[in-house]
Every structure is written in structure tokens, then in C-alpha cells.
CSV table of C-alpha atoms in Angstrom, one decimal:
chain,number,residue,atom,x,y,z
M,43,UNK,CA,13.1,88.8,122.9
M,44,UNK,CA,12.1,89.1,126.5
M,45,UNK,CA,12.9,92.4,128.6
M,46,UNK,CA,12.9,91.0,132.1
M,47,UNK,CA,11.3,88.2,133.8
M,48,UNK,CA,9.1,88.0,136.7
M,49,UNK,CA,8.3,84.8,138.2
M,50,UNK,CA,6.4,83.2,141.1
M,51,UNK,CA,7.0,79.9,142.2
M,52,UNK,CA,9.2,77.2,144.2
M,53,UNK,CA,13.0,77.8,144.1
M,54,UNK,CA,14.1,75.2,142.6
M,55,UNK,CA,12.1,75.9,139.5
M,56,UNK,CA,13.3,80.0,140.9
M,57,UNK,CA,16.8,78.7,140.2
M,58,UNK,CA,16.1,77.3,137.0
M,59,UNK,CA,14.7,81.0,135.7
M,60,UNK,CA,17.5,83.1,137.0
M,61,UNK,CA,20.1,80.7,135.2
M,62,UNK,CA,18.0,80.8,132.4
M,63,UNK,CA,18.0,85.0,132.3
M,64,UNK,CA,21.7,85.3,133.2
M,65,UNK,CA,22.4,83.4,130.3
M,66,UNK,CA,20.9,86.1,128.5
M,67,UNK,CA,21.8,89.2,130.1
M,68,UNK,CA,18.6,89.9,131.1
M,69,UNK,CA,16.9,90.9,134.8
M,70,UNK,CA,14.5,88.8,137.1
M,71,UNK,CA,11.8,89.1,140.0
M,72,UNK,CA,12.2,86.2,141.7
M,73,UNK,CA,9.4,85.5,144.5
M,74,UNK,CA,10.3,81.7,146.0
M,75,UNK,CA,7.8,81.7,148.7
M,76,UNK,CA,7.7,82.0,152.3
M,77,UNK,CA,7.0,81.3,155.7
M,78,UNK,CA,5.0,83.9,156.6
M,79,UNK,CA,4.9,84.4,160.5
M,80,UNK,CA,2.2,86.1,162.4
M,81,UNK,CA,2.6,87.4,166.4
M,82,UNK,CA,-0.5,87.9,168.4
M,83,UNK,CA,0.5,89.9,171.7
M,84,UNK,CA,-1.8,90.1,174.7
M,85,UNK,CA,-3.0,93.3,174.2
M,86,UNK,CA,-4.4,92.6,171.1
M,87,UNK,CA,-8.3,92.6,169.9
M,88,UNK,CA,-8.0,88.8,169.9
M,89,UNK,CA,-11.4,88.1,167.9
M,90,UNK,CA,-10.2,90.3,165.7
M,91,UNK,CA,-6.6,88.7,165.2
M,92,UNK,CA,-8.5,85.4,164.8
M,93,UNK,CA,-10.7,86.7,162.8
M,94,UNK,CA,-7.8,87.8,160.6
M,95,UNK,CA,-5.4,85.1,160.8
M,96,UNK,CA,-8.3,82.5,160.0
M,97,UNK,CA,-8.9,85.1,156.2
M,98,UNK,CA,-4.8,85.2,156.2
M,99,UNK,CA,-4.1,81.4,156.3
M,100,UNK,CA,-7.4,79.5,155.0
M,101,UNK,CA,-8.1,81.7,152.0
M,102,UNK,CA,-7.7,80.9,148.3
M,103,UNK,CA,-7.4,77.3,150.6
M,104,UNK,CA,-3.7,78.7,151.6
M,105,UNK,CA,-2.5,78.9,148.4
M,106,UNK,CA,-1.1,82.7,148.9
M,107,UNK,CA,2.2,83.5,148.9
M,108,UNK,CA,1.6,85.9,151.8
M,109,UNK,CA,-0.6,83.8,154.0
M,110,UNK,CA,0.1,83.8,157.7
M,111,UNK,CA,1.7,80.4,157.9
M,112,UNK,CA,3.1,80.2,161.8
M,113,UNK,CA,1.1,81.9,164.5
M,114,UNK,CA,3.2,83.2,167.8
M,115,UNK,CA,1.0,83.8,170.9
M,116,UNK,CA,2.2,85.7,173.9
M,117,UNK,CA,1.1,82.8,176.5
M,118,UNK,CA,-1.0,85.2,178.8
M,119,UNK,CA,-3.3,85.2,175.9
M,120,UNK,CA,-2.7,81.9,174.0
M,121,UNK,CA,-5.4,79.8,175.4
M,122,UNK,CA,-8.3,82.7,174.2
M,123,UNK,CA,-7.0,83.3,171.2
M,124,UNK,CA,-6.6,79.4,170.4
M,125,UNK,CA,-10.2,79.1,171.5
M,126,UNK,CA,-11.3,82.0,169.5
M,127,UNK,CA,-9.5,80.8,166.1
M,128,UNK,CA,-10.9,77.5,166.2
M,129,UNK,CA,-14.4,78.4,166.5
M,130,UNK,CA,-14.1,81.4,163.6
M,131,UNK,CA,-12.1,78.9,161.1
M,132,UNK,CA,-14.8,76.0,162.3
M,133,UNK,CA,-17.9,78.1,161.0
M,134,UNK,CA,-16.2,77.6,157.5
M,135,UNK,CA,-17.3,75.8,154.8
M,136,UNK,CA,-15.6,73.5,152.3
M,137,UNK,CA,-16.6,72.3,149.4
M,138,UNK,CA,-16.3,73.0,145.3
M,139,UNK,CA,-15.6,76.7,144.5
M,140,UNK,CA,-18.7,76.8,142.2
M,141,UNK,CA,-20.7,76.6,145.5
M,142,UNK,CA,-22.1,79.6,146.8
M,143,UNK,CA,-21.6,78.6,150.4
M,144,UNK,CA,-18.0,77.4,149.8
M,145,UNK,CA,-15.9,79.4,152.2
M,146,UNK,CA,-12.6,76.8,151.8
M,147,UNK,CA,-11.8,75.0,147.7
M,148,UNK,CA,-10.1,72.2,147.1
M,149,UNK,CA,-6.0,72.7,146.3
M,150,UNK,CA,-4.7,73.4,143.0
M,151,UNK,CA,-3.9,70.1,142.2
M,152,UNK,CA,-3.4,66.0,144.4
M,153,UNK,CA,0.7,67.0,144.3
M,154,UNK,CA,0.4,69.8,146.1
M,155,UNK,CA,-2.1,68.1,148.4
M,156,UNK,CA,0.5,65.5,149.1
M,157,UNK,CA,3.3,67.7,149.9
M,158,UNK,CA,0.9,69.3,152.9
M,159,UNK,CA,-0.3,65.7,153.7
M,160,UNK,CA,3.2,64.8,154.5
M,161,UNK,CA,3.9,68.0,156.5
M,162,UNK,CA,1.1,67.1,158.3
M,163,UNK,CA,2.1,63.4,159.1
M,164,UNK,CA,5.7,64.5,159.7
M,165,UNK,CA,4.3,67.2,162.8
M,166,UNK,CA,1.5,64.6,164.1
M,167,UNK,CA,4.7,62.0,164.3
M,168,UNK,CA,6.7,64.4,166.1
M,169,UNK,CA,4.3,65.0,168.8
M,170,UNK,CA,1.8,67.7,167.3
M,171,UNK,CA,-1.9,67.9,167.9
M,172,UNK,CA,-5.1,68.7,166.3
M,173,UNK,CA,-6.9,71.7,167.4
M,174,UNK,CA,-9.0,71.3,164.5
M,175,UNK,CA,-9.9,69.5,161.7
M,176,UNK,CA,-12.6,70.2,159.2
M,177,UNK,CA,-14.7,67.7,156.9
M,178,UNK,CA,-14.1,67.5,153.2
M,179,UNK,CA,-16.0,66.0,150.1
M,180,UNK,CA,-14.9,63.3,148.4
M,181,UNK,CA,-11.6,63.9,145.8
M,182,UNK,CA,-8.1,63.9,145.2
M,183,UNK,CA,-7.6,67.8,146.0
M,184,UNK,CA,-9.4,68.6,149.3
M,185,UNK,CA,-7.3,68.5,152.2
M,186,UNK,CA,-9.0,68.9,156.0
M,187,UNK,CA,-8.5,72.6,156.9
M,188,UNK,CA,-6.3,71.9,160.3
M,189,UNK,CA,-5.2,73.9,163.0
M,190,UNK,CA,-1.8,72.6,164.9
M,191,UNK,CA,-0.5,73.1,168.1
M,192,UNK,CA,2.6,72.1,170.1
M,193,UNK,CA,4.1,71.3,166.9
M,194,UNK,CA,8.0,71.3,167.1
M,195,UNK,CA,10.6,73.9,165.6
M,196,UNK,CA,12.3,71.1,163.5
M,197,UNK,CA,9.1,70.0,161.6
M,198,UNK,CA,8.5,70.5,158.2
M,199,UNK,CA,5.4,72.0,158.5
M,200,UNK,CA,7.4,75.0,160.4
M,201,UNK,CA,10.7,75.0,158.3
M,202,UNK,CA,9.1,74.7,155.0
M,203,UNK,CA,6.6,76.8,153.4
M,204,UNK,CA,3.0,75.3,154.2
M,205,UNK,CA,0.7,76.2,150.6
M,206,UNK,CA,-2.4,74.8,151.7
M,207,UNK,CA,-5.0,74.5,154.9
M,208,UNK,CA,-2.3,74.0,157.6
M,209,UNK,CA,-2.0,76.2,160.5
M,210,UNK,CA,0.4,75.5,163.3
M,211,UNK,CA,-0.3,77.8,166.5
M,212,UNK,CA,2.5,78.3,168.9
M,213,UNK,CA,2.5,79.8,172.6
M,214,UNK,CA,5.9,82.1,173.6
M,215,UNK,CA,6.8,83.7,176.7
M,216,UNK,CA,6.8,86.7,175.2
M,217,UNK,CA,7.4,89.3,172.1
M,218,UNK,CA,11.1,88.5,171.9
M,219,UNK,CA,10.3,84.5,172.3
M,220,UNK,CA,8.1,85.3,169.4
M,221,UNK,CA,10.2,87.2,167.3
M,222,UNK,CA,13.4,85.3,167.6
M,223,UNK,CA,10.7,82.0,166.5
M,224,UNK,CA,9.5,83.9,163.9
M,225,UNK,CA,12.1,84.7,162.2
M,226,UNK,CA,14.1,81.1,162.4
M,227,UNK,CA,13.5,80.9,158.6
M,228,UNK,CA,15.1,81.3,155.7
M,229,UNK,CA,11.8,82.4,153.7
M,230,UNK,CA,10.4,85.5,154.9
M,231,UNK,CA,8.4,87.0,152.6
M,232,UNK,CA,5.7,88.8,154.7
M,233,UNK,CA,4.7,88.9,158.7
M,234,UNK,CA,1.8,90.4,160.3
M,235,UNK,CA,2.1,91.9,164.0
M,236,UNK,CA,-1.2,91.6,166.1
M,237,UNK,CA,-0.9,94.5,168.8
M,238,UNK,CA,-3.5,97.1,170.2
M,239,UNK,CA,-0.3,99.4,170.2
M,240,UNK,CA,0.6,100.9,166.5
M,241,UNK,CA,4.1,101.6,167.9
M,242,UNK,CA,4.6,98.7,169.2
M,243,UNK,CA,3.3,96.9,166.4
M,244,UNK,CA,6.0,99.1,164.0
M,245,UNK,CA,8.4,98.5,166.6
M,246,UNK,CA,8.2,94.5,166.6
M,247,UNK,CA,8.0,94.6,162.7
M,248,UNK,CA,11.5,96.5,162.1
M,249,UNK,CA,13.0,93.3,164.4
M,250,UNK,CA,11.5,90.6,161.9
């Protein structure tokens, strides 16, 4: 005796739920995840972006539907704001939540940790590098916060939806480079725009 459903989760289990409520007549919220881009354009505050994007992606350990998951940088810029990100998301700490100093958890379970393992393995075979990779104690659920770069458009950590500590950071030509990359996906969900302009910033979100 259920009035509507509303579920967060993968899509194949997504699928499963909406079958499940049509058979009974009844509405669903469906959120499947995404692949949450974020665009950093040169006239942005770019410690604050970085500062941002490093709260956006490696919070909860990147197990938020809405983290910023791809990073776009306007290549005037990109160097900067690379530099800047790694040495914000460096200063973090990981270790067990019940730590007061913990800045970074471990993942909600080894699965999960697997699935970004192999995203990771698939971009570092495909030419990617490591920007950055933190230290982690000792079990099953911690995976090395890591920043990306050069990481292709094929990959799976840019096609599929990265929930954990993985951040590829792309340079682009410019904000249509950047919004044409950031929206080659199928799973939306949320985008930030990093811009010292407001109507800019509006203007780029209504294209993505």
C-alpha cells in the first residue's frame, strides 16, 4: 500500500523500481546518477574554484550524487588552476570517519571501490596521468584520492559516473570546447559554472 516511490540509485536497479511501480499503477522519482561536469573559465577566482571543486568532488569521499565529477578548464588558465587544486585537495586528510582530523573516509563498501579502481586502471591504460595521489590506511574500502589529467573522452572514468575519489581535469580551448565536452553524457544530473561574470555564468548554464 505504497503512494509513490522515490528512489536513488544505479539504473539498472532504477529500471527494476519503475517496472516494479507501473505494475502497480503507481508514480516514481527516479534519480540514476550522473556525471556531473564543472567549467572553470579564466576569469574566474581560481583558488576559489579549487577550493570548491576539491569540497564538490572529494566530500562524503565522492559518494554524492551531485559531485563535480569532470573539470573543463579554459587553457589560458589550466595550468594555475591545476596547480592550485592539487595543493588544496593535498592538504587533505584520510583516514577512518571517527577521526577528528579525517577530511577524506573510506567508500561505502570494497564493490564500490572496485568499480573506481577499474575506472582508474582503464584511464592510466589509455594514456592518463596522475596529478595526484593521496596515501591511505590499510583496508578494503579506502581508495587514493586521485586527480587525473589528459585522460581521454572514451574512458570510463569520463563516460560513466565516477562515485568515489576520482577527479579527471581537462584543458579546452575555450567555453564552447567546454560545453560541448561537458555535456557528451548521457547523465546530467547537476553542473557548476566557475565564472567572475554572473551573466555569463547563467548564460553558459542554460547551454548545458
Amino acid at each position: 500500500e505504497v503512494d509513490k516511490v522515490f528512489f536513488t540509485g544505479s539504473e539498472a536497479t532504477g529500471r527494476k523500481v519503475a517496472m516494479a511501480c507501473a505494475r502497480r499503477l503507481i508514480p516514481c522519482a527516479l534519480e540514476l546518477g550522473g556525471s556531473d561536469p564543472a567549467i572553470v573559465l579564466a576569469d574566474a577566482n581560481l583558488a576559489h574554484a579549487a577550493s570548491g571543486i576539491a569540497w564538490a568532488r572529494f566530500s562524503n569521499a565522492g559518494q554524492t550524487c551531485v559531485a563535480a565529477k569532470r573539470v573543463f578548464v579554459e587553457a589560458s588558465v589550466y595550468d594555475e588552476f591545476l596547480r592550485l587544486l592539487t595543493t588544496a585537495v593535498g592538504q587533505l586528510k584520510v583516514g577512518p570517519g571517527t577521526d577528528d582530523v579525517t577530511d577524506i573516509g573510506p567508500m561505502i563498501r570494497p564493490e564500490q571501490r572496485a568499480v573506481i579502481a577499474a575506472q582508474h586502471a582503464d584511464a592510466m591504460a589509455r594514456g592518463a596521468h596522475e596529478a595526484l595521489r593521496l596515501d591511505t590506511p590499510a583496508g578494503d574500502c579506502y581508495f587514493p584520492p586521485t586527480i587525473l589529467t589528459d585522460v581521454p573522452a572514451d574512458s570510463r572514468a569520463m563516460t560513466e559516473e565516477t562515485f568515489g575519489p576520482l577527479l579527471p581535469v581537462t584543458k579546452v580551448r575555450d567555453v564552447d570546447e567546454a560545453i560541448a565536452r561537458a555535456n557528451e553524457t548521457t547523465q546530467g544530473l547537476s553542473a557548476s559554472v566557475w565564472t567572475g561574470d554572473v551573466t555569463r555564468g547563467v548564460a553558459v548554464a542554460q547551454r548545458l
